[in-house]
Amino acid sequence: MVLDEADEMLKMGFIEDIESIIRELPTERQTLLFSATVPKEIKRIADHFMKNPVSVHVEAKEMTADLIDQYYTRCKDYEKFDLLTQFIDVQNPDLSIVFARTKRRVDEVARGLIERGYSAEGIHGDLSQEKRLGVLRNFKNGKLDILVATDVAARGLDITGVTHVYNFDIPQDPESYVHRIGRTGRAGKEGMSVTFVTGNEMSYLRTIENLTKKPITALRPPTPQEAFRGQLSNVVEQVKELTDVDDTDKYQAAVNYLSEHYTEDQIAIALIRSLVKDPSDVKVEITPERPLPNRGGNGQKRNYNRNRSGNRNGNRSGGERSGGGDRKGGYKGNNKDKNRNSYDRKKSGGQGGGKPSKGKSAEFKIR
């Protein structure tokens, strides 16, 4: 018998189910139990259902990889979605995961991203296994740029190439934060995480820092103007790809008509406008979530631990709440240019959101 992610199973309220399954198994067996933490309930299972168990502890000086640059942005809850899209426009991640606290939040954020033209889709516990696997398959294959997920749905994901993790909601459990940002910075590659924090959640951020033994740097969010310039840089790369066409004859009649009735500038502007998504044109409203309890002081870690166990409805740390329906994916051109111009992190002394320049650079520069 193999019980993996045992601590997560307990947080989801499955202790009785685990015990009932174990009672039905043969007494002569090999039992393996894996857990990131060892709360009293896990130790009780080991002592009661295992014979002379041997414990293997793997410890590290730091719980997070040095290759992950960790940032936070302080904001109001209603500002999060627009800030998320601004970060995406400026940082232009190859693959990114957005973590939200509840199922409803996942559905609304994924739908909002799709409405603004991003290639995104969400997963959570209310989706069928077939649907979740399909979404993950598209994400791994690069057919999706952005995966929106709850902690439970994304648990144990091993997807290479994730460059950015966005914590739309800060997790109530600090160890969930470690698992979240661990989706990037894998296989020796660099990664970045950005956490959106409301004013009363700053104590949770400090507890995470105490756990990881690594400071999380404050990050100035991009301005709408910087996000717009980021979109324009992306559009230039998209147009480069669109102009790489072999069979041009079938388009010649339309080209001749447009050339006779419009100037080159008019055609170019029309193309750019069709590719750039103005947030003011697509209003997205995300249902407000009740903020995490405002706790601080020396009892912070103790309060975290107290919230690690919960009932089966998902109202707990690391769980899922208020589920939603299924969503269809959208499309946004996959521009992988890392030149973020004036918003490059190295140029702005850590205040900007971009990654260091990599790969090919656009000949066209946005000033």
PDB file of N, CA and C in Angstrom, residues 249-312:
ATOM      1  N   ASP A 249      -0.867  33.229 -52.962  1.00  0.00           N
ATOM      2  CA  ASP A 249      -1.737  33.501 -54.113  1.00  0.00           C
ATOM      3  C   ASP A 249      -3.207  33.603 -53.717  1.00  0.00           C
ATOM      4  N   LYS A 250      -3.648  32.737 -52.804  1.00  0.00           N
ATOM      5  CA  LYS A 250      -5.071  32.727 -52.460  1.00  0.00           C
ATOM      6  C   LYS A 250      -5.492  33.978 -51.692  1.00  0.00           C
ATOM      7  N   TYR A 251      -4.529  34.745 -51.209  1.00  0.00           N
ATOM      8  CA  TYR A 251      -4.859  35.972 -50.477  1.00  0.00           C
ATOM      9  C   TYR A 251      -4.713  37.219 -51.359  1.00  0.00           C
ATOM     10  N   GLN A 252      -4.259  37.039 -52.571  1.00  0.00           N
ATOM     11  CA  GLN A 252      -3.874  38.186 -53.398  1.00  0.00           C
ATOM     12  C   GLN A 252      -5.049  39.096 -53.719  1.00  0.00           C
ATOM     13  N   ALA A 253      -6.218  38.536 -53.951  1.00  0.00           N
ATOM     14  CA  ALA A 253      -7.377  39.386 -54.289  1.00  0.00           C
ATOM     15  C   ALA A 253      -7.711  40.329 -53.139  1.00  0.00           C
ATOM     16  N   ALA A 254      -7.706  39.813 -51.910  1.00  0.00           N
ATOM     17  CA  ALA A 254      -7.986  40.668 -50.750  1.00  0.00           C
ATOM     18  C   ALA A 254      -6.884  41.694 -50.562  1.00  0.00           C
ATOM     19  N   VAL A 255      -5.623  41.304 -50.808  1.00  0.00           N
ATOM     20  CA  VAL A 255      -4.505  42.237 -50.684  1.00  0.00           C
ATOM     21  C   VAL A 255      -4.656  43.377 -51.686  1.00  0.00           C
ATOM     22  N   ASN A 256      -5.021  43.038 -52.926  1.00  0.00           N
ATOM     23  CA  ASN A 256      -5.196  44.071 -53.952  1.00  0.00           C
ATOM     24  C   ASN A 256      -6.294  45.052 -53.571  1.00  0.00           C
ATOM     25  N   TYR A 257      -7.400  44.521 -53.046  1.00  0.00           N
ATOM     26  CA  TYR A 257      -8.514  45.397 -52.659  1.00  0.00           C
ATOM     27  C   TYR A 257      -8.094  46.341 -51.534  1.00  0.00           C
ATOM     28  N   LEU A 258      -7.458  45.806 -50.499  1.00  0.00           N
ATOM     29  CA  LEU A 258      -7.042  46.644 -49.372  1.00  0.00           C
ATOM     30  C   LEU A 258      -6.019  47.680 -49.804  1.00  0.00           C
ATOM     31  N   SER A 259      -5.117  47.300 -50.702  1.00  0.00           N
ATOM     32  CA  SER A 259      -4.087  48.232 -51.167  1.00  0.00           C
ATOM     33  C   SER A 259      -4.691  49.392 -51.941  1.00  0.00           C
ATOM     34  N   GLU A 260      -5.797  49.130 -52.668  1.00  0.00           N
ATOM     35  CA  GLU A 260      -6.441  50.181 -53.454  1.00  0.00           C
ATOM     36  C   GLU A 260      -7.229  51.156 -52.596  1.00  0.00           C
ATOM     37  N   HIS A 261      -7.760  50.666 -51.472  1.00  0.00           N
ATOM     38  CA  HIS A 261      -8.670  51.501 -50.679  1.00  0.00           C
ATOM     39  C   HIS A 261      -8.056  52.048 -49.389  1.00  0.00           C
ATOM     40  N   TYR A 262      -6.911  51.508 -48.951  1.00  0.00           N
ATOM     41  CA  TYR A 262      -6.323  51.947 -47.685  1.00  0.00           C
ATOM     42  C   TYR A 262      -4.810  52.081 -47.831  1.00  0.00           C
ATOM     43  N   THR A 263      -4.257  52.944 -47.019  1.00  0.00           N
ATOM     44  CA  THR A 263      -2.805  53.100 -47.013  1.00  0.00           C
ATOM     45  C   THR A 263      -2.170  51.968 -46.202  1.00  0.00           C
ATOM     46  N   GLU A 264      -0.839  51.840 -46.332  1.00  0.00           N
ATOM     47  CA  GLU A 264      -0.128  50.823 -45.568  1.00  0.00           C
ATOM     48  C   GLU A 264      -0.266  51.067 -44.063  1.00  0.00           C
ATOM     49  N   ASP A 265      -0.213  52.334 -43.653  1.00  0.00           N
ATOM     50  CA  ASP A 265      -0.346  52.665 -42.231  1.00  0.00           C
ATOM     51  C   ASP A 265      -1.720  52.276 -41.702  1.00  0.00           C
ATOM     52  N   GLN A 266      -2.757  52.533 -42.477  1.00  0.00           N
ATOM     53  CA  GLN A 266      -4.105  52.189 -42.040  1.00  0.00           C
ATOM     54  C   GLN A 266      -4.260  50.680 -41.848  1.00  0.00           C
ATOM     55  N   ILE A 267      -3.699  49.920 -42.771  1.00  0.00           N
ATOM     56  CA  ILE A 267      -3.785  48.457 -42.670  1.00  0.00           C
ATOM     57  C   ILE A 267      -2.995  47.961 -41.452  1.00  0.00           C
ATOM     58  N   ALA A 268      -1.799  48.531 -41.254  1.00  0.00           N
ATOM     59  CA  ALA A 268      -0.967  48.110 -40.128  1.00  0.00           C
ATOM     60  C   ALA A 268      -1.652  48.437 -38.794  1.00  0.00           C
ATOM     61  N   ILE A 269      -2.234  49.636 -38.695  1.00  0.00           N
ATOM     62  CA  ILE A 269      -2.914  50.016 -37.455  1.00  0.00           C
ATOM     63  C   ILE A 269      -4.099  49.109 -37.192  1.00  0.00           C
ATOM     64  N   ALA A 270      -4.852  48.773 -38.229  1.00  0.00           N
ATOM     65  CA  ALA A 270      -6.002  47.887 -38.066  1.00  0.00           C
ATOM     66  C   ALA A 270      -5.561  46.518 -37.546  1.00  0.00           C
ATOM     67  N   LEU A 271      -4.433  46.021 -38.067  1.00  0.00           N
ATOM     68  CA  LEU A 271      -3.912  44.725 -37.621  1.00  0.00           C
ATOM     69  C   LEU A 271      -3.485  44.789 -36.154  1.00  0.00           C
ATOM     70  N   ILE A 272      -2.769  45.848 -35.803  1.00  0.00           N
ATOM     71  CA  ILE A 272      -2.300  45.975 -34.413  1.00  0.00           C
ATOM     72  C   ILE A 272      -3.480  46.098 -33.462  1.00  0.00           C
ATOM     73  N   ARG A 273      -4.468  46.898 -33.832  1.00  0.00           N
ATOM     74  CA  ARG A 273      -5.642  47.067 -32.957  1.00  0.00           C
ATOM     75  C   ARG A 273      -6.386  45.763 -32.755  1.00  0.00           C
ATOM     76  N   SER A 274      -6.385  44.913 -33.763  1.00  0.00           N
ATOM     77  CA  SER A 274      -7.084  43.634 -33.639  1.00  0.00           C
ATOM     78  C   SER A 274      -6.350  42.673 -32.708  1.00  0.00           C
ATOM     79  N   LEU A 275      -5.038  42.883 -32.526  1.00  0.00           N
ATOM     80  CA  LEU A 275      -4.240  41.978 -31.706  1.00  0.00           C
ATOM     81  C   LEU A 275      -4.047  42.488 -30.277  1.00  0.00           C
ATOM     82  N   VAL A 276      -4.119  43.792 -30.082  1.00  0.00           N
ATOM     83  CA  VAL A 276      -3.943  44.374 -28.751  1.00  0.00           C
ATOM     84  C   VAL A 276      -5.281  44.393 -28.026  1.00  0.00           C
ATOM     85  N   LYS A 277      -5.273  43.912 -26.787  1.00  0.00           N
ATOM     86  CA  LYS A 277      -6.487  43.872 -25.988  1.00  0.00           C
ATOM     87  C   LYS A 277      -6.464  45.021 -24.983  1.00  0.00           C
ATOM     88  N   ASP A 278      -7.341  45.980 -25.159  1.00  0.00           N
ATOM     89  CA  ASP A 278      -7.441  47.104 -24.236  1.00  0.00           C
ATOM     90  C   ASP A 278      -8.328  46.700 -23.063  1.00  0.00           C
ATOM     91  N   PRO A 279      -7.794  46.712 -21.838  1.00  0.00           N
ATOM     92  CA  PRO A 279      -8.612  46.312 -20.674  1.00  0.00           C
ATOM     93  C   PRO A 279      -9.901  47.105 -20.536  1.00  0.00           C
ATOM     94  N   SER A 280      -9.875  48.362 -20.982  1.00  0.00           N
ATOM     95  CA  SER A 280     -11.086  49.173 -20.863  1.00  0.00           C
ATOM     96  C   SER A 280     -12.196  48.669 -21.780  1.00  0.00           C
ATOM     97  N   ASP A 281     -11.826  47.903 -22.809  1.00  0.00           N
ATOM     98  CA  ASP A 281     -12.823  47.349 -23.724  1.00  0.00           C
ATOM     99  C   ASP A 281     -13.432  46.056 -23.201  1.00  0.00           C
ATOM    100  N   VAL A 282     -12.703  45.346 -22.331  1.00  0.00           N
ATOM    101  CA  VAL A 282     -13.174  44.068 -21.796  1.00  0.00           C
ATOM    102  C   VAL A 282     -13.144  44.150 -20.270  1.00  0.00           C
ATOM    103  N   LYS A 283     -14.247  44.532 -19.686  1.00  0.00           N
ATOM    104  CA  LYS A 283     -14.328  44.635 -18.231  1.00  0.00           C
ATOM    105  C   LYS A 283     -14.487  43.242 -17.627  1.00  0.00           C
ATOM    106  N   VAL A 284     -13.680  42.949 -16.639  1.00  0.00           N
ATOM    107  CA  VAL A 284     -13.738  41.655 -15.947  1.00  0.00           C
ATOM    108  C   VAL A 284     -13.934  41.919 -14.458  1.00  0.00           C
ATOM    109  N   GLU A 285     -14.959  41.337 -13.896  1.00  0.00           N
ATOM    110  CA  GLU A 285     -15.228  41.476 -12.474  1.00  0.00           C
ATOM    111  C   GLU A 285     -15.063  40.120 -11.799  1.00  0.00           C
ATOM    112  N   ILE A 286     -14.246  40.095 -10.765  1.00  0.00           N
ATOM    113  CA  ILE A 286     -14.005  38.889  -9.994  1.00  0.00           C
ATOM    114  C   ILE A 286     -14.743  39.013  -8.658  1.00  0.00           C
ATOM    115  N   THR A 287     -15.530  38.013  -8.316  1.00  0.00           N
ATOM    116  CA  THR A 287     -16.286  38.049  -7.069  1.00  0.00           C
ATOM    117  C   THR A 287     -15.347  38.179  -5.884  1.00  0.00           C
ATOM    118  N   PRO A 288     -15.554  39.147  -5.007  1.00  0.00           N
ATOM    119  CA  PRO A 288     -14.658  39.310  -3.852  1.00  0.00           C
ATOM    120  C   PRO A 288     -14.697  38.071  -2.960  1.00  0.00           C
ATOM    121  N   GLU A 289     -13.538  37.721  -2.429  1.00  0.00           N
ATOM    122  CA  GLU A 289     -13.427  36.632  -1.481  1.00  0.00           C
ATOM    123  C   GLU A 289     -13.267  37.202  -0.081  1.00  0.00           C
ATOM    124  N   ARG A 290     -13.807  36.503   0.902  1.00  0.00           N
ATOM    125  CA  ARG A 290     -13.599  36.928   2.280  1.00  0.00           C
ATOM    126  C   ARG A 290     -12.113  36.850   2.590  1.00  0.00           C
ATOM    127  N   PRO A 291     -11.528  37.929   3.122  1.00  0.00           N
ATOM    128  CA  PRO A 291     -10.081  37.910   3.377  1.00  0.00           C
ATOM    129  C   PRO A 291      -9.713  36.900   4.459  1.00  0.00           C
ATOM    130  N   LEU A 292      -8.468  36.485   4.439  1.00  0.00           N
ATOM    131  CA  LEU A 292      -7.982  35.593   5.483  1.00  0.00           C
ATOM    132  C   LEU A 292      -8.027  36.309   6.827  1.00  0.00           C
ATOM    133  N   PRO A 293      -8.208  35.555   7.919  1.00  0.00           N
ATOM    134  CA  PRO A 293      -8.235  36.192   9.239  1.00  0.00           C
ATOM    135  C   PRO A 293      -6.947  36.939   9.512  1.00  0.00           C
ATOM    136  N   ASN A 294      -7.072  38.105  10.086  1.00  0.00           N
ATOM    137  CA  ASN A 294      -5.914  38.942  10.362  1.00  0.00           C
ATOM    138  C   ASN A 294      -5.247  38.469  11.639  1.00  0.00           C
ATOM    139  N   ARG A 295      -4.196  37.698  11.462  1.00  0.00           N
ATOM    140  CA  ARG A 295      -3.480  37.165  12.611  1.00  0.00           C
ATOM    141  C   ARG A 295      -2.037  37.603  12.541  1.00  0.00           C
ATOM    142  N   GLY A 296      -1.439  37.793  13.667  1.00  0.00           N
ATOM    143  CA  GLY A 296      -0.041  38.207  13.682  1.00  0.00           C
ATOM    144  C   GLY A 296       0.620  37.793  14.963  1.00  0.00           C
ATOM    145  N   GLY A 297       1.849  38.265  15.140  1.00  0.00           N
ATOM    146  CA  GLY A 297       2.561  37.984  16.374  1.00  0.00           C
ATOM    147  C   GLY A 297       3.150  36.594  16.399  1.00  0.00           C
ATOM    148  N   ASN A 298       3.556  36.180  17.621  1.00  0.00           N
ATOM    149  CA  ASN A 298       4.227  34.901  17.782  1.00  0.00           C
ATOM    150  C   ASN A 298       3.307  33.725  17.561  1.00  0.00           C
ATOM    151  N   GLY A 299       2.000  33.961  17.643  1.00  0.00           N
ATOM    152  CA  GLY A 299       1.070  32.858  17.470  1.00  0.00           C
ATOM    153  C   GLY A 299       0.742  32.546  16.037  1.00  0.00           C
ATOM    154  N   GLN A 300       1.386  33.245  15.099  1.00  0.00           N
ATOM    155  CA  GLN A 300       1.031  33.076  13.690  1.00  0.00           C
ATOM    156  C   GLN A 300       1.207  31.641  13.232  1.00  0.00           C
ATOM    157  N   LYS A 301       2.373  31.058  13.483  1.00  0.00           N
ATOM    158  CA  LYS A 301       2.616  29.696  13.015  1.00  0.00           C
ATOM    159  C   LYS A 301       1.668  28.720  13.692  1.00  0.00           C
ATOM    160  N   ARG A 302       1.381  28.954  14.983  1.00  0.00           N
ATOM    161  CA  ARG A 302       0.479  28.072  15.696  1.00  0.00           C
ATOM    162  C   ARG A 302      -0.918  28.130  15.081  1.00  0.00           C
ATOM    163  N   ASN A 303      -1.347  29.333  14.683  1.00  0.00           N
ATOM    164  CA  ASN A 303      -2.660  29.463  14.056  1.00  0.00           C
ATOM    165  C   ASN A 303      -2.694  28.770  12.712  1.00  0.00           C
ATOM    166  N   TYR A 304      -1.580  28.816  11.973  1.00  0.00           N
ATOM    167  CA  TYR A 304      -1.506  28.087  10.707  1.00  0.00           C
ATOM    168  C   TYR A 304      -1.738  26.605  10.942  1.00  0.00           C
ATOM    169  N   ASN A 305      -1.023  26.067  11.921  1.00  0.00           N
ATOM    170  CA  ASN A 305      -1.132  24.636  12.172  1.00  0.00           C
ATOM    171  C   ASN A 305      -2.535  24.253  12.607  1.00  0.00           C
ATOM    172  N   ARG A 306      -3.173  25.147  13.353  1.00  0.00           N
ATOM    173  CA  ARG A 306      -4.524  24.855  13.822  1.00  0.00           C
ATOM    174  C   ARG A 306      -5.492  24.732  12.657  1.00  0.00           C
ATOM    175  N   ASN A 307      -5.193  25.444  11.557  1.00  0.00           N
ATOM    176  CA  ASN A 307      -6.087  25.424  10.401  1.00  0.00           C
ATOM    177  C   ASN A 307      -5.755  24.337   9.395  1.00  0.00           C
ATOM    178  N   ARG A 308      -4.773  23.490   9.692  1.00  0.00           N
ATOM    179  CA  ARG A 308      -4.348  22.500   8.700  1.00  0.00           C
ATOM    180  C   ARG A 308      -5.343  21.363   8.540  1.00  0.00           C
ATOM    181  N   SER A 309      -6.159  21.093   9.554  1.00  0.00           N
ATOM    182  CA  SER A 309      -7.176  20.052   9.421  1.00  0.00           C
ATOM    183  C   SER A 309      -8.522  20.708   9.219  1.00  0.00           C
ATOM    184  N   GLY A 310      -9.426  20.043   8.483  1.00  0.00           N
ATOM    185  CA  GLY A 310     -10.704  20.668   8.190  1.00  0.00           C
ATOM    186  C   GLY A 310     -11.753  19.633   7.914  1.00  0.00           C
ATOM    187  N   ASN A 311     -12.927  20.102   7.474  1.00  0.00           N
ATOM    188  CA  ASN A 311     -13.999  19.171   7.159  1.00  0.00           C
ATOM    189  C   ASN A 311     -13.972  18.850   5.682  1.00  0.00           C
ATOM    190  N   ARG A 312     -14.918  18.048   5.240  1.00  0.00           N
ATOM    191  CA  ARG A 312     -14.865  17.524   3.880  1.00  0.00           C
ATOM    192  C   ARG A 312     -15.419  18.480   2.857  1.00  0.00           C
TER     193      ARG A 312
END
